[in-house]
Coordinates of C-alpha atoms and ligand atoms in Angstrom, one line a residue:
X26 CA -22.1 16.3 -17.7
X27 CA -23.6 15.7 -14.4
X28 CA -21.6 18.1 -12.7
X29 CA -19.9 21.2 -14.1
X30 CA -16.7 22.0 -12.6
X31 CA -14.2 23.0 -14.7
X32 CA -11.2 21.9 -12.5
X33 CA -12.6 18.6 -12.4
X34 CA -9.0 17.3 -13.3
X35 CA -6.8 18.6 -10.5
X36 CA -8.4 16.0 -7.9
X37 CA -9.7 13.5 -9.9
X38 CA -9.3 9.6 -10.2
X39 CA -8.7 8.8 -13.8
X40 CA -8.8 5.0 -14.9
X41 CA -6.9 3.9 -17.8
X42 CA -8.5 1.7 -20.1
X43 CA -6.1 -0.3 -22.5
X44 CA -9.5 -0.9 -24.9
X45 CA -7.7 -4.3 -26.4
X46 CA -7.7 -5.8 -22.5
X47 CA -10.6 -4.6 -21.5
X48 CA -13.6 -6.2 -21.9
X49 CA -14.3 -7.6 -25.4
X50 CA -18.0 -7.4 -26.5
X51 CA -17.9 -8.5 -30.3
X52 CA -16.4 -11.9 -29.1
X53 CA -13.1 -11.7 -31.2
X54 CA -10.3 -12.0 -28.2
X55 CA -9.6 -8.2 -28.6
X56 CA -11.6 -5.7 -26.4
X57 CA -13.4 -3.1 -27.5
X58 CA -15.6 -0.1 -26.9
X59 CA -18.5 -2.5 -27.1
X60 CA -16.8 -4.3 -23.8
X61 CA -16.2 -0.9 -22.2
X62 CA -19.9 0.3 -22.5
X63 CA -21.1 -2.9 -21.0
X64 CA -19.0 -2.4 -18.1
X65 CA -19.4 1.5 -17.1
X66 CA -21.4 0.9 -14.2
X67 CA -18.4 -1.1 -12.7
X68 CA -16.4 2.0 -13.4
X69 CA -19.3 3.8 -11.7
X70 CA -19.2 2.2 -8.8
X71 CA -15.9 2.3 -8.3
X72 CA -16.1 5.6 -8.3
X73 CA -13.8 7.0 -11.0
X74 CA -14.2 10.3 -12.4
X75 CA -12.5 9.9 -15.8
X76 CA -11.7 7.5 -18.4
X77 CA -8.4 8.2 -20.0
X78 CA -8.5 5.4 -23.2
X79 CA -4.8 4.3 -24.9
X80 CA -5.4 5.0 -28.8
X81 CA -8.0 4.3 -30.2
X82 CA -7.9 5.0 -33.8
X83 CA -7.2 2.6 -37.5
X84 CA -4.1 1.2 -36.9
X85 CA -2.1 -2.0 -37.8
X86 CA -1.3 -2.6 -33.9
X87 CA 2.6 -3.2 -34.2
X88 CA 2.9 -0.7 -31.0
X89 CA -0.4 -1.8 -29.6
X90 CA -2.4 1.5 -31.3
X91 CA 0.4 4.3 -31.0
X92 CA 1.0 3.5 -34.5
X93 CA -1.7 5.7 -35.8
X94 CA -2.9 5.3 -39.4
X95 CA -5.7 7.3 -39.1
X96 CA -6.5 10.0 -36.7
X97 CA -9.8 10.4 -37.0
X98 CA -11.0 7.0 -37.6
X99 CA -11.8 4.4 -34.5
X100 CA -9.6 0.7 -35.6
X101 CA -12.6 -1.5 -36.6
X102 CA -11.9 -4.2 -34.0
X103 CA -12.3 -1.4 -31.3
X104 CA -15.5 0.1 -33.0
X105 CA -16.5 2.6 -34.8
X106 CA -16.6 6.8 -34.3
X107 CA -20.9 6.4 -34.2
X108 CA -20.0 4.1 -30.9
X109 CA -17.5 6.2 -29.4
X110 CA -19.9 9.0 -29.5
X111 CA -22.0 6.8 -27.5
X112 CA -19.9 5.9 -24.8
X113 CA -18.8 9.2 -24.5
X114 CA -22.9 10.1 -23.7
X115 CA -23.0 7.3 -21.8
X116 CA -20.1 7.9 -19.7
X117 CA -21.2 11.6 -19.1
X118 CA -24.3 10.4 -17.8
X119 CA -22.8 8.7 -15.4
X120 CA -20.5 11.6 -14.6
X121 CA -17.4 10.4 -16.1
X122 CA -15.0 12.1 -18.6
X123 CA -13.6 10.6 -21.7
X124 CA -9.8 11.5 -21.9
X125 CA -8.3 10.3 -25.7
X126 CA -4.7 9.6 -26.2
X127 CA -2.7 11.7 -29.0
X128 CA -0.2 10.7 -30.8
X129 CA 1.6 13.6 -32.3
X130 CA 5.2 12.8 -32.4
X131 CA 5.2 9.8 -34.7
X132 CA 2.1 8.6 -37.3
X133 CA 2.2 4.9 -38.6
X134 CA 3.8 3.6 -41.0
X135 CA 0.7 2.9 -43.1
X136 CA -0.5 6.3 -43.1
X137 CA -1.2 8.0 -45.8
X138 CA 1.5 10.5 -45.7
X139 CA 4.1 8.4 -44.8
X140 CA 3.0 6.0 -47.8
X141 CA 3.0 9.4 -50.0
X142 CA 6.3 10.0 -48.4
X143 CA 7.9 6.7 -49.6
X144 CA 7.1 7.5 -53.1
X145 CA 8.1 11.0 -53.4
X146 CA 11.6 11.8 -54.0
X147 CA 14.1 12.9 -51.9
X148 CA 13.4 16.7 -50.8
X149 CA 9.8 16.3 -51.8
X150 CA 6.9 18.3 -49.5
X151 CA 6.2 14.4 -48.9
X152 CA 8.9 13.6 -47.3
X153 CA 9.2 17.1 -45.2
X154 CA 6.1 16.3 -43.1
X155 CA 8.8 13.5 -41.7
X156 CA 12.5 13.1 -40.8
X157 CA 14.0 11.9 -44.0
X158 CA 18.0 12.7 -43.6
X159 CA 20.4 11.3 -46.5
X160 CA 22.8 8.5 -44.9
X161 CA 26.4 8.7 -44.1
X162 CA 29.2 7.0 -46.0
X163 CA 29.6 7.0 -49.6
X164 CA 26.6 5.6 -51.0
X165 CA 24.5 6.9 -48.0
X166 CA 24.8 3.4 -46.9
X167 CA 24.8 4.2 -42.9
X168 CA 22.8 6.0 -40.6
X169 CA 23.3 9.7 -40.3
X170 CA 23.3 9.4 -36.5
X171 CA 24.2 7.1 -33.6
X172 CA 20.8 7.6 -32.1
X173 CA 19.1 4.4 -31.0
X174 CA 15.4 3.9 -30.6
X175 CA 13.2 2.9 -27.3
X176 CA 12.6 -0.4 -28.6
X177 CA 16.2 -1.2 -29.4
X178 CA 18.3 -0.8 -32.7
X179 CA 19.3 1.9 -34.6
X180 CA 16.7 4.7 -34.6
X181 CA 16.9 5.1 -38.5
X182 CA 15.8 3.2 -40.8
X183 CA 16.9 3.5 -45.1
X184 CA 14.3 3.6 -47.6
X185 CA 17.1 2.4 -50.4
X186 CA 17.9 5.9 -52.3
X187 CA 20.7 6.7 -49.8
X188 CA 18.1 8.4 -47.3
X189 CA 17.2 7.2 -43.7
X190 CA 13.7 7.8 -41.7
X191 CA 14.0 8.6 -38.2
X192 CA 12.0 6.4 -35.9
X193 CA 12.8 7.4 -31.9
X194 CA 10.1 3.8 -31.7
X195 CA 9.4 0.9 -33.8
X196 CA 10.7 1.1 -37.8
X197 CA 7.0 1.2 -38.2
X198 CA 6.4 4.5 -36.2
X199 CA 8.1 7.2 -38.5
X200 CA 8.8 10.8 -36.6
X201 CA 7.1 13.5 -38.1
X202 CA 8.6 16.8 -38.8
X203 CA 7.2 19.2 -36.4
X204 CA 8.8 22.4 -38.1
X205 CA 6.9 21.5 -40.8
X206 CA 3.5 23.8 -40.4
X207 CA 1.3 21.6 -42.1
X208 CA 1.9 19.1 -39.7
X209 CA 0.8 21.4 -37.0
X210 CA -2.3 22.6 -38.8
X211 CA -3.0 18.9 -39.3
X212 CA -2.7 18.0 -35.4
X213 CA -4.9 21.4 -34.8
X214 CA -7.5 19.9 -36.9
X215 CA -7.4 16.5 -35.0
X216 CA -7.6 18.3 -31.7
X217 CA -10.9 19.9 -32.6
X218 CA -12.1 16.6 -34.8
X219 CA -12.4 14.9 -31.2
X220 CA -13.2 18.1 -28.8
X221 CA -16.1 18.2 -31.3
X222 CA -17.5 15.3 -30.8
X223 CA -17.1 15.3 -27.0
X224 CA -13.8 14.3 -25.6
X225 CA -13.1 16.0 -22.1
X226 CA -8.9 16.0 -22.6
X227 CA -5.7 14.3 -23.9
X228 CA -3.2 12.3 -23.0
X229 CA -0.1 13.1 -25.3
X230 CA 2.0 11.0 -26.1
X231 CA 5.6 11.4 -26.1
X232 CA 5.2 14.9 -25.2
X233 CA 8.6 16.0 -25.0
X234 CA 10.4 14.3 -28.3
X235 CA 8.5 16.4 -31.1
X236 CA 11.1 18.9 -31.6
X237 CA 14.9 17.9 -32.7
X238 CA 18.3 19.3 -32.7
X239 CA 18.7 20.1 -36.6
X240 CA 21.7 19.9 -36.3
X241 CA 21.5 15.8 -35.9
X242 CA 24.7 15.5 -33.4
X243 CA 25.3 11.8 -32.3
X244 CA 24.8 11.2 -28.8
X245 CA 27.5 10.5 -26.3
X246 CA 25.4 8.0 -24.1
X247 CA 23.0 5.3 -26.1
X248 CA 19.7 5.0 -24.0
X249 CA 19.2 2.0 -22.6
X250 CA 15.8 0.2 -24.1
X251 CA 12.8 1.5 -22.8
X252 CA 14.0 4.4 -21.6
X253 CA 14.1 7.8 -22.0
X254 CA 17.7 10.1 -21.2
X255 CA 17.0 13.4 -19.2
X256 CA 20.5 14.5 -20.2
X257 CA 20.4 18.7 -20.2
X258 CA 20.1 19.9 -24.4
X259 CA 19.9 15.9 -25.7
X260 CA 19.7 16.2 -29.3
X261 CA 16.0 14.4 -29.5
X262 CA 14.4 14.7 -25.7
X263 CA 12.9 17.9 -23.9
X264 CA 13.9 20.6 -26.0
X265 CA 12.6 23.7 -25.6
X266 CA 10.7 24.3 -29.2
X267 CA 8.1 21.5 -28.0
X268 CA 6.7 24.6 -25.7
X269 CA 5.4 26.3 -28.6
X270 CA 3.4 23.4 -29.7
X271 CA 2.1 23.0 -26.3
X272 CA 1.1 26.6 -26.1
X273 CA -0.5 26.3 -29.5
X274 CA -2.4 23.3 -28.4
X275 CA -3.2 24.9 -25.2
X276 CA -5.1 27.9 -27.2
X277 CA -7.3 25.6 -29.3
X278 CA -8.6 24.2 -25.8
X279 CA -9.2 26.8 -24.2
X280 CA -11.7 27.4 -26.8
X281 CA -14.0 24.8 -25.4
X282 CA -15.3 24.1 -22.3
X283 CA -13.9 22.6 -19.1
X284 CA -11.3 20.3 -21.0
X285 CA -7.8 19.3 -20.3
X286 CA -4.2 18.3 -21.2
X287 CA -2.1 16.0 -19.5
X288 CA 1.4 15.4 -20.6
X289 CA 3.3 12.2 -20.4
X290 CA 6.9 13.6 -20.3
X291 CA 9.6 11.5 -19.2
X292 CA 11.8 14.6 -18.3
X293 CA 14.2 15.9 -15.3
X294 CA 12.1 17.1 -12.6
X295 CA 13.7 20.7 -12.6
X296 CA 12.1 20.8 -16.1
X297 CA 8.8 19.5 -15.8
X298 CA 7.8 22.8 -14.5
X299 CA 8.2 24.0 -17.7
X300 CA 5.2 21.6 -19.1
X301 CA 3.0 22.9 -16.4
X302 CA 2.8 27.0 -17.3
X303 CA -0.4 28.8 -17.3
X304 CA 0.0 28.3 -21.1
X305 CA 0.8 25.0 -21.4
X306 CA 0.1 21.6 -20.1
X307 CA -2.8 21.4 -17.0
X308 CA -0.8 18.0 -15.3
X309 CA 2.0 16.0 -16.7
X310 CA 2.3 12.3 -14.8
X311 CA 4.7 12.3 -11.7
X312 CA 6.4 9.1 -13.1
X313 CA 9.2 9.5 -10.0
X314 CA 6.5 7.6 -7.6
X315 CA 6.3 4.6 -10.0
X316 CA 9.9 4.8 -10.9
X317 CA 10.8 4.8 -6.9
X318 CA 11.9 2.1 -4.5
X319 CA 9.6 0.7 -1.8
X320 CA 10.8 2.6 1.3
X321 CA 9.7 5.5 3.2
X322 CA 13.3 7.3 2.0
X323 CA 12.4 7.8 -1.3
X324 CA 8.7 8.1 -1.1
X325 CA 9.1 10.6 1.7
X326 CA 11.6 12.3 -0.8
X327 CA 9.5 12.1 -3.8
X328 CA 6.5 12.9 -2.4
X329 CA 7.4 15.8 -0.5
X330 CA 9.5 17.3 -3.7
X331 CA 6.1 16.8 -6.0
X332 CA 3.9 18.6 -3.1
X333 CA 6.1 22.0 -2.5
X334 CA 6.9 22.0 -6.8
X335 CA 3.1 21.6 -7.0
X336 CA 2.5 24.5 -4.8
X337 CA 4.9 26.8 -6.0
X338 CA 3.4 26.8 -9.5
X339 CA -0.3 26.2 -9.0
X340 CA -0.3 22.7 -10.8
X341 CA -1.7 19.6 -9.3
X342 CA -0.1 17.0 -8.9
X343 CA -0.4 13.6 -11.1
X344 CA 0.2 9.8 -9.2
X345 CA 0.8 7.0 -11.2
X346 CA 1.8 3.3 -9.6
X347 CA 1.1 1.3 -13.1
X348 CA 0.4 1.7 -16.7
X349 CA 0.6 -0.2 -19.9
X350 CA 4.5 0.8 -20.5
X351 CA 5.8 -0.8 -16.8
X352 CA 5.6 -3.7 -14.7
X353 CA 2.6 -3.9 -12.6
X354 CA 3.4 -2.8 -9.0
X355 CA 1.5 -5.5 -7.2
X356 CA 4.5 -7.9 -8.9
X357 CA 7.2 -4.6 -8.5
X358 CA 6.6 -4.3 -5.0
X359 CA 7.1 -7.7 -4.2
X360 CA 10.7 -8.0 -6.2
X361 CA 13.8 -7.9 -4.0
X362 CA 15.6 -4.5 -3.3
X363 CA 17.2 -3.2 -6.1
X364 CA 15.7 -5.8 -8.7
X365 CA 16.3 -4.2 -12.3
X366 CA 12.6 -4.1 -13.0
X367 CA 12.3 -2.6 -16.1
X368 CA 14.8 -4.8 -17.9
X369 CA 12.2 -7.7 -17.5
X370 CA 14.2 -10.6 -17.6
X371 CA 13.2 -13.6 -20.1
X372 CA 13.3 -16.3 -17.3
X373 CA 11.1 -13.9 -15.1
X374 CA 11.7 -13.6 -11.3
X375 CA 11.3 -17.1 -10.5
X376 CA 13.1 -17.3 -6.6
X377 CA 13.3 -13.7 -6.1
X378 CA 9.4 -12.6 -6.0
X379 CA 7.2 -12.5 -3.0
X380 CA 3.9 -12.4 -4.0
X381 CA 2.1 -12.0 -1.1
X382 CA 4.6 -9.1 -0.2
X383 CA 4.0 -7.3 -2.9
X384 CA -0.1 -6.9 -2.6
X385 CA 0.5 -6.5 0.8
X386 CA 2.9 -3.7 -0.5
X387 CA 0.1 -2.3 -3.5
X388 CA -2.7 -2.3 -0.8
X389 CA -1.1 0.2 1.0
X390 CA 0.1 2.1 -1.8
X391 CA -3.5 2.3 -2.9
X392 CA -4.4 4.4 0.6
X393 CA -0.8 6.7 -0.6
X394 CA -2.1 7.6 -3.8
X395 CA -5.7 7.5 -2.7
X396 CA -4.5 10.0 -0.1
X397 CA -2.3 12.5 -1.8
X398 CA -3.3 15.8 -3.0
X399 CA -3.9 15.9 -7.4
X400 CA -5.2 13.6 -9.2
X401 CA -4.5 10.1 -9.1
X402 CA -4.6 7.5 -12.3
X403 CA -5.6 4.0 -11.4
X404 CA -4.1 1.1 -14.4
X405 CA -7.1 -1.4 -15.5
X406 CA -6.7 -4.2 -12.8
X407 CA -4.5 -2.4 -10.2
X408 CA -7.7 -2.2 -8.1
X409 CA -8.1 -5.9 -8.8
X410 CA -4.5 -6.6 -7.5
X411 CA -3.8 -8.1 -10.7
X412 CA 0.3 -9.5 -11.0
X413 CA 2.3 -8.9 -13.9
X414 CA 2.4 -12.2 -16.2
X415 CA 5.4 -12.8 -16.5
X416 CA 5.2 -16.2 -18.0
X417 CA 3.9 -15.4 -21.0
X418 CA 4.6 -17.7 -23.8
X419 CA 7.6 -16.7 -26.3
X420 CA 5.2 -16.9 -29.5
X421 CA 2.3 -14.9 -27.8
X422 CA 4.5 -11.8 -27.1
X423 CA 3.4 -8.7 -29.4
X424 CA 5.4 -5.9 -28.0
X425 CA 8.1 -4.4 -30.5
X426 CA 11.0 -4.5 -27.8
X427 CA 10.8 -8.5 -27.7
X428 CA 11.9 -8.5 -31.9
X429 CA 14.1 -5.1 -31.8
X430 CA 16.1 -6.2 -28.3
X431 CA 17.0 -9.3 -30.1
X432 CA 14.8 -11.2 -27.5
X433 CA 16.7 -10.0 -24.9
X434 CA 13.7 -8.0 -23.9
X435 CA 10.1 -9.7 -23.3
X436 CA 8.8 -6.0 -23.2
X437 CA 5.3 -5.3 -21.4
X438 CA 3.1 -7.6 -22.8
X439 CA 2.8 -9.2 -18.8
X440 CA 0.8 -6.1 -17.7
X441 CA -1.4 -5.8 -20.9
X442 CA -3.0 -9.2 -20.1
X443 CA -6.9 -8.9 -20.8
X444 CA -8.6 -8.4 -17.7
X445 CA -10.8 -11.3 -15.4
X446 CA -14.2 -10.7 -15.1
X447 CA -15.6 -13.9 -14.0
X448 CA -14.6 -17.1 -11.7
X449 CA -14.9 -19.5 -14.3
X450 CA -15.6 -19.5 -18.1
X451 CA -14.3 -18.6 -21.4
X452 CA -11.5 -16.2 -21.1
X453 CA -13.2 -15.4 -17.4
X454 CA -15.6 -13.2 -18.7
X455 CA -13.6 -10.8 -20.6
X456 CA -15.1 -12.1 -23.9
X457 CA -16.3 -15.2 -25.6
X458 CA -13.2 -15.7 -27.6
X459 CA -9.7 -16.8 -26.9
X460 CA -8.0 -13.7 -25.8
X461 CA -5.4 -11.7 -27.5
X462 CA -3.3 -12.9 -25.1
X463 CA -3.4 -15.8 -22.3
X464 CA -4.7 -15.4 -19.1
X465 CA -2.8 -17.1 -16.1
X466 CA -5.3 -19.7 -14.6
X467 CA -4.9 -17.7 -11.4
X468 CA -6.6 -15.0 -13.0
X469 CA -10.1 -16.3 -11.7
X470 CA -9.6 -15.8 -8.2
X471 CA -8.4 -12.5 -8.5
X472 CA -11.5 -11.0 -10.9
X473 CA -14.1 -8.8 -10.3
X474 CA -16.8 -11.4 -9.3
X475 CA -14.4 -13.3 -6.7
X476 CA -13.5 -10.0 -5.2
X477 CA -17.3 -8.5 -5.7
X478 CA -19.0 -8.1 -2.1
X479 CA -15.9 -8.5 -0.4
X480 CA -15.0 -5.5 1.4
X481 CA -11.8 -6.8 2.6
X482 CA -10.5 -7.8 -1.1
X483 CA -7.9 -5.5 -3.4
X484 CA -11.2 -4.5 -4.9
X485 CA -13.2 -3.4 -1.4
X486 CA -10.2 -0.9 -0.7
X487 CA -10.4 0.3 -3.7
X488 CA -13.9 1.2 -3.5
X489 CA -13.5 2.4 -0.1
X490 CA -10.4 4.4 -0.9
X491 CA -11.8 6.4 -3.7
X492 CA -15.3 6.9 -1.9
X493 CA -13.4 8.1 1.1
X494 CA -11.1 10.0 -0.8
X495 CA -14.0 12.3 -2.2
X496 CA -15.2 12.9 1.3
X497 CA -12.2 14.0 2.9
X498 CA -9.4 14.7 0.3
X499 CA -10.6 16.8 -2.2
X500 CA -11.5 19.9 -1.2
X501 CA -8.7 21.3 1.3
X502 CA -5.5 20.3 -1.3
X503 CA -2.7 21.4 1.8
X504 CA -0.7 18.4 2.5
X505 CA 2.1 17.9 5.4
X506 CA 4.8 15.8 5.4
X507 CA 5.5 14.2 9.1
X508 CA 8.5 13.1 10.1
X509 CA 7.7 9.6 12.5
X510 CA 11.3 8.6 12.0
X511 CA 13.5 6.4 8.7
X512 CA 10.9 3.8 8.1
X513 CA 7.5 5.4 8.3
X514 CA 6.1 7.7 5.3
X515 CA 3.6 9.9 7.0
X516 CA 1.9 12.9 6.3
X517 CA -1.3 15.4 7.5
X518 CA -4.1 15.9 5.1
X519 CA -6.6 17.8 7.1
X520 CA -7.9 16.1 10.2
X521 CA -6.4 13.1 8.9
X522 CA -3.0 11.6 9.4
X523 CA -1.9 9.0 6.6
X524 CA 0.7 6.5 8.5
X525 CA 2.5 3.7 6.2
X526 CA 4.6 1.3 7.6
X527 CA 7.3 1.2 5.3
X528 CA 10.4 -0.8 7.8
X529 CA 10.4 -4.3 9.3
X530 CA 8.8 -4.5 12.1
X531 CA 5.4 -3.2 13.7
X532 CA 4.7 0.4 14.8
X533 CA 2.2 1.9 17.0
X534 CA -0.5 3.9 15.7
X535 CA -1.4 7.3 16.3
X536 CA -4.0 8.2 18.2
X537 CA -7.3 8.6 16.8
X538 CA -10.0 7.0 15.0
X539 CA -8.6 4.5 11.8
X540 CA -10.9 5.5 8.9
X541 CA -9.5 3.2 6.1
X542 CA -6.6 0.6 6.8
X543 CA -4.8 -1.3 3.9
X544 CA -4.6 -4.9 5.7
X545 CA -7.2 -7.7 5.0
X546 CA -9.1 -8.9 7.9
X547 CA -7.7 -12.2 7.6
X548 CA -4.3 -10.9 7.6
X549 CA -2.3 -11.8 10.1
X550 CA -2.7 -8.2 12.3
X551 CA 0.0 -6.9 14.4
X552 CA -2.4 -6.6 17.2
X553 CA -4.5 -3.5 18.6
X554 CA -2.9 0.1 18.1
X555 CA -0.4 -1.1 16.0
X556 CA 0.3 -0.7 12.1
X557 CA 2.3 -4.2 10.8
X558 CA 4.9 -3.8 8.1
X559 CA 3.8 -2.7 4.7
X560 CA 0.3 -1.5 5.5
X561 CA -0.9 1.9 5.4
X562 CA -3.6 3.4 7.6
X563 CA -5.7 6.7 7.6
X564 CA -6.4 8.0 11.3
X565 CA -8.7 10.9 12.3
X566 CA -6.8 12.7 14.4
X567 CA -8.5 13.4 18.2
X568 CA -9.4 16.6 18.4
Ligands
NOJ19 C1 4.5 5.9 -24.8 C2 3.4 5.0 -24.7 O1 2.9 4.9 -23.4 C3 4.0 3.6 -25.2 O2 3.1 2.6 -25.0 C4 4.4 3.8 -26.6 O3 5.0 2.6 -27.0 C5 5.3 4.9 -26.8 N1 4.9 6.1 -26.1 C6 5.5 5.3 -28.3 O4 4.3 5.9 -28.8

């Protein structure tokens, strides 16, 4: 690595890379790390310090890659281990770290051991290395719990003897048995199979559904699809053996150099704590950010919450607007009040979204996260302003929740769309193929070469933002939150004073010099001295 700082992750800017949307080199519609390695020095520029990549390994794709088949083989349409290797070199040279994405708490289907475990009889070592529970009724004939899973349906799934498999996901992502040691000596391995051949950290996956209750209660509330409950002792979510695997985890990497864990643990925010001991987890996401309304209320509150908890135990903190698993914000942000966003509606938003309200909205929220102490994780194509599609065609749609919600659900294919690099041309310059799936034709005028030289495009601020953000954000971490009355989030970090105008009408400016500000040029401006509504500035404070 170009730089050797072993804290590297408690202020960086990670960018996710969703491989199959990236950039596709091999020319068969899916990307791959071919397409990744051709663009680093985009990432470069932009200024990012890590890379965390969604799974990459052999898998049959039903839940876009975190259906594992094989953990320590790359899937042949991403590429192979030998170029992996490569872009992680590559990368490094460049001074950027390679974060993987483990899968622990369910394998795929077609993996060996569940394959193993479908032959082998009931009570078999096979079958202990998942959750294989004989069925209620008679004959075994119905399911020996209530519990649903994410996708929709019943979360277990018979195998015809009388016996059920648990599957908290898609029928073809089977749970594994975590009290089962071979499993953990297994995931051990894994761990080391990729810190050996250069990976800098991991994203885990489902980090707080490993362990269950054994005694397999039903649940009084059914989640709702897509979600995950933060009930207190829920029979599947947050218990407290999944701390022991995390401190086991922990121990292999602190064998190694400089590396890192981040945990993506939908949990109540009195527990996340818990992820974050000296032992344990370095970050776990701050999903309450993206999960919050547009309005300086709740960001104030969820903001200010995430900076005192940070403090109090030493962790940094971890902003995230967008990922694979949500609606992209630049389409959130510019939904009416109160719009049930997650249940993405079939018909999309037609009437109710305002799309120039909503990059307004994701251009200032790009100088919040830019500006907040932690680390911050940038989505593939947030810094492009890239929508949500959400008029994806019915037969296109891949995502298990559009079959398992009885197509009640369209799920999140519309922010997995493969990125625009070009104007013009085949699949604007993401690959020569037709794309996994379809890109909106407006997808042109929003890619990287339309934006490229532009410093007043989604794409300028983002540049600006990060390179700004290095100078003057990362090395004093102290952050105060200002009170400039109901509809103004503010807050000091340093010399400089982060204003957003979060209400409906214009408010003045404080005084000082404006570093960075979130409007366009061409935007209609309030006038001098003042900050219009939904735009963010950063202003050096006179001294
Ligand atoms: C969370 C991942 O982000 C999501 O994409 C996946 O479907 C589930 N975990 C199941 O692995």
């Amino acid at each position: 690595m170009a730089d050797n700082n072993a804290d590297w992750w408690r202020t960086g800017v990670v960018y996710q890379v969703y491989v199959r949307s990236f950039a596709d080199g091999n020319g068969d519609g899916t990307g791959d790390i071919a397409g990744l390695r051709q663009r680093l020095g985009y990432l470069s520029e932009l200024g990012v310090d890590a890379l965390w990549m969604n799974p990459w390994y052999a898998s049959p794709l039903r839940d876009g890659g975190y259906d594992v088949a094989d953990y320590r083989r790359i899937d042949e349409r991403f590429g192979t281990t030998e170029e992996v290797e490569a872009l992680i070199a590559e990368a490094h040279d460049l001074g950027i770290r390679i974060i993987a994405d483990l899968v622990p708490n369910h394998t795929s289907s077609d993996h060996v051991w569940f394959q193993e475990a479908l032959a082998s009889e009931p009570g078999s070592a096979a079958r202990d290395r998942y959750m294989f529970r004989k069925g209620k009724g008679e004959n075994g004939e119905l399911p020996p719990t209530n519990w649903t899973a994410v996708f929709g349906g019943s979360a277990w799934e018979p195998v015809g003897d009388g016996w059920w498999y648990l599957h908290l996901f898609d029928v073809s992502q089977p749970d594994l048995n975590w009290e089962n040691e071979e499993v953990r000596a297994e995931f051990d391995s894994v761990f080391r199979f990729w810190l050996d051949r250069g990976v800098d950290g991991f994203r885990i996956d489902v980090a707080h559904g490993m362990i269950k209750d054994p005694a397999f209660p039903d649940v009084e509330k059914v989640g709702a699809i897509l979600e995950s409950e933060t009930t207190e002792d829920h029979p599947f979510w947050d218990r407290d053996g999944v701390h022991e695997i995390n401190r086991r985890w922990r121990a292999i990497l602190n064998e190694y150099e400089d590396r890192m864990m981040v945990a993506e643990a939908w949990v109540a925010p009195h527990r996340l704590p818990l992820y974050l001991r000296s032992d344990e987890y370095h970050q776990s996401f701050n999903f309450d950010l993206l999960g919050a309304e547009w309005g300086a209320g709740e960001f104030t509150e969820v903001i200010g919450t995430a900076v005192t908890a940070a403090e109090e135990i030493g962790a940094a903190s971890t902003w995230v607007l967008s990922n694979h698993d949500v609606m992209r914000h630049a389409t959130r942000y510019g939904l009416a009040k109160g719009s049930a966003w997650r249940k993405w509606p079939v018909t999309g938003p037609v009437d109710a979204l305002d799309v120039e309200v909503g990059q307004r909205r994701a251009r200032a929220a790009c100088l919040i996260t830019m500006s907040l102490p932690g680390s911050t994780y940038v989505y593939q194509g947030e810094e492009l302003g890239l929508p949500e599609v959400w008029d994806l065609p019915e037969d296109v749609l891949d995502d298990p929740t559009w079959e398992r919600s009885g197509h009640a659900e369209k799920g999140r294919d519309g922010c997995r769309v493969p990125i625009p690099w070009t104007e013009s041309g085949p699949s604007f310059g993401f690959g020569d193929a037709e794309p996994w799936l379809p890109q909106p034709e407006m997808f042109g005028s929003l890619s990287a070469q339309a934006q490229e030289g532009d410093s007043g495009s989604m794409l300028g601020l983002y540049r600006a933002a990060i390179a700004a953000r290095k100078e003057h954000f990362v090395d004093d971490q102290s952050c105060e939150m200002l009170d400039l009355g109901a509809d103004v989030l503010s807050y000091r970090r340093g010399a400089i004073q982060v204003v957003v105008n979060m209400g409906t009408s214009s408010i003045a400016l404080p005084d000082g010099e404006v570093l960075l500000m979130s409007i366009a040029p061409d935007s209609t401006s309030a006038g001098p001295g003042q900050l219009a509504v939904d735009c963010a500035a950063w202003v050096i404070a006179l001294s």
